[in-house]
Amino acid sequence: MATYVLVHGGGHGGWCYRPVARLLREAGHEVHAPSLTGLADRAHLVGPHVDLDLHIEDVRALLHAEDLRDVVLVGHSYGGMVVTGAADRAADRVGKLVYLDAATPAAGESLVDVAGPIIESTRPFGEVVNGVELVLLPAPGAGAFYGVTDPETVAWMDDRLTGHPWKCFEQPLTLTDEAAFRAIPQFHVVCTSTIPTRGPELIAEARAEGRLWDIDTGHDLMLTEPRAVADVLLEIARA
């Protein structure tokens, strides 16, 4: 039995992994899909203190509180920033690291550094609420921004998406034990359309080592192609 920890991206919550989590559990595995502080079911906790470091601590604390070991740690989109930091700070608990169409930062980089044009384009449409600058604000049909086209799924997302503190996107990632982090096997599951935007060396190396999968779908691939994503995650656990 494998243990998966699935970390969501900006504006989302643990809810976005529901279809994938169901498939993984049906295959006999343990699955945790937490919502990060200030988002989804934890949106009431949003405040000036919410940043990338806090989200990294959310995941690190979960690994320790639940005594999880040899975890398959998965991050989607902004969640790539979070799982990189969490794997660095709890390397002894992470067996495999999976980037699900996610940011793959180096030490000292922020999400703005990694995905500048895309993430910067969201800022003009944000607003300050109770002293917190929020972006990715929910709006009818917002699921289309994430590559979701099914009307029922988009409507389901409309009821669950929440604004995301901009502070999380501009805070640089700090690595505390890069050697231990780099020793964790890393796998990449990307949308076919995003491959040209990714570092050619990273893609070439991952492909040559059999650690790259691409799925021809929208950015929220865990919602648009849950079976394909679950199958890849099951394959990675067996690797």
PDB file of C-alpha atoms in Angstrom, residues 120-127 134-137:
ATOM      1  CA  GLU A 120       1.234  38.310 -13.217  1.00  0.00           C
ATOM      2  CA  SER A 121      -1.757  38.425 -15.564  1.00  0.00           C
ATOM      3  CA  THR A 122      -4.051  37.573 -12.652  1.00  0.00           C
ATOM      4  CA  ARG A 123      -2.959  40.434 -10.405  1.00  0.00           C
ATOM      5  CA  PRO A 124      -4.886  43.307 -12.058  1.00  0.00           C
ATOM      6  CA  PHE A 125      -8.127  41.391 -11.430  1.00  0.00           C
ATOM      7  CA  GLY A 126      -7.480  40.891  -7.718  1.00  0.00           C
ATOM      8  CA  GLU A 127      -8.567  43.004  -4.784  1.00  0.00           C
ATOM      9  CA  LEU A 134      -6.213  38.286  -3.113  1.00  0.00           C
ATOM     10  CA  VAL A 135      -5.933  37.066  -6.700  1.00  0.00           C
ATOM     11  CA  LEU A 136      -7.597  34.240  -8.627  1.00  0.00           C
ATOM     12  CA  LEU A 137     -10.900  35.517  -7.298  1.00  0.00           C
TER      13      LEU A 137
END
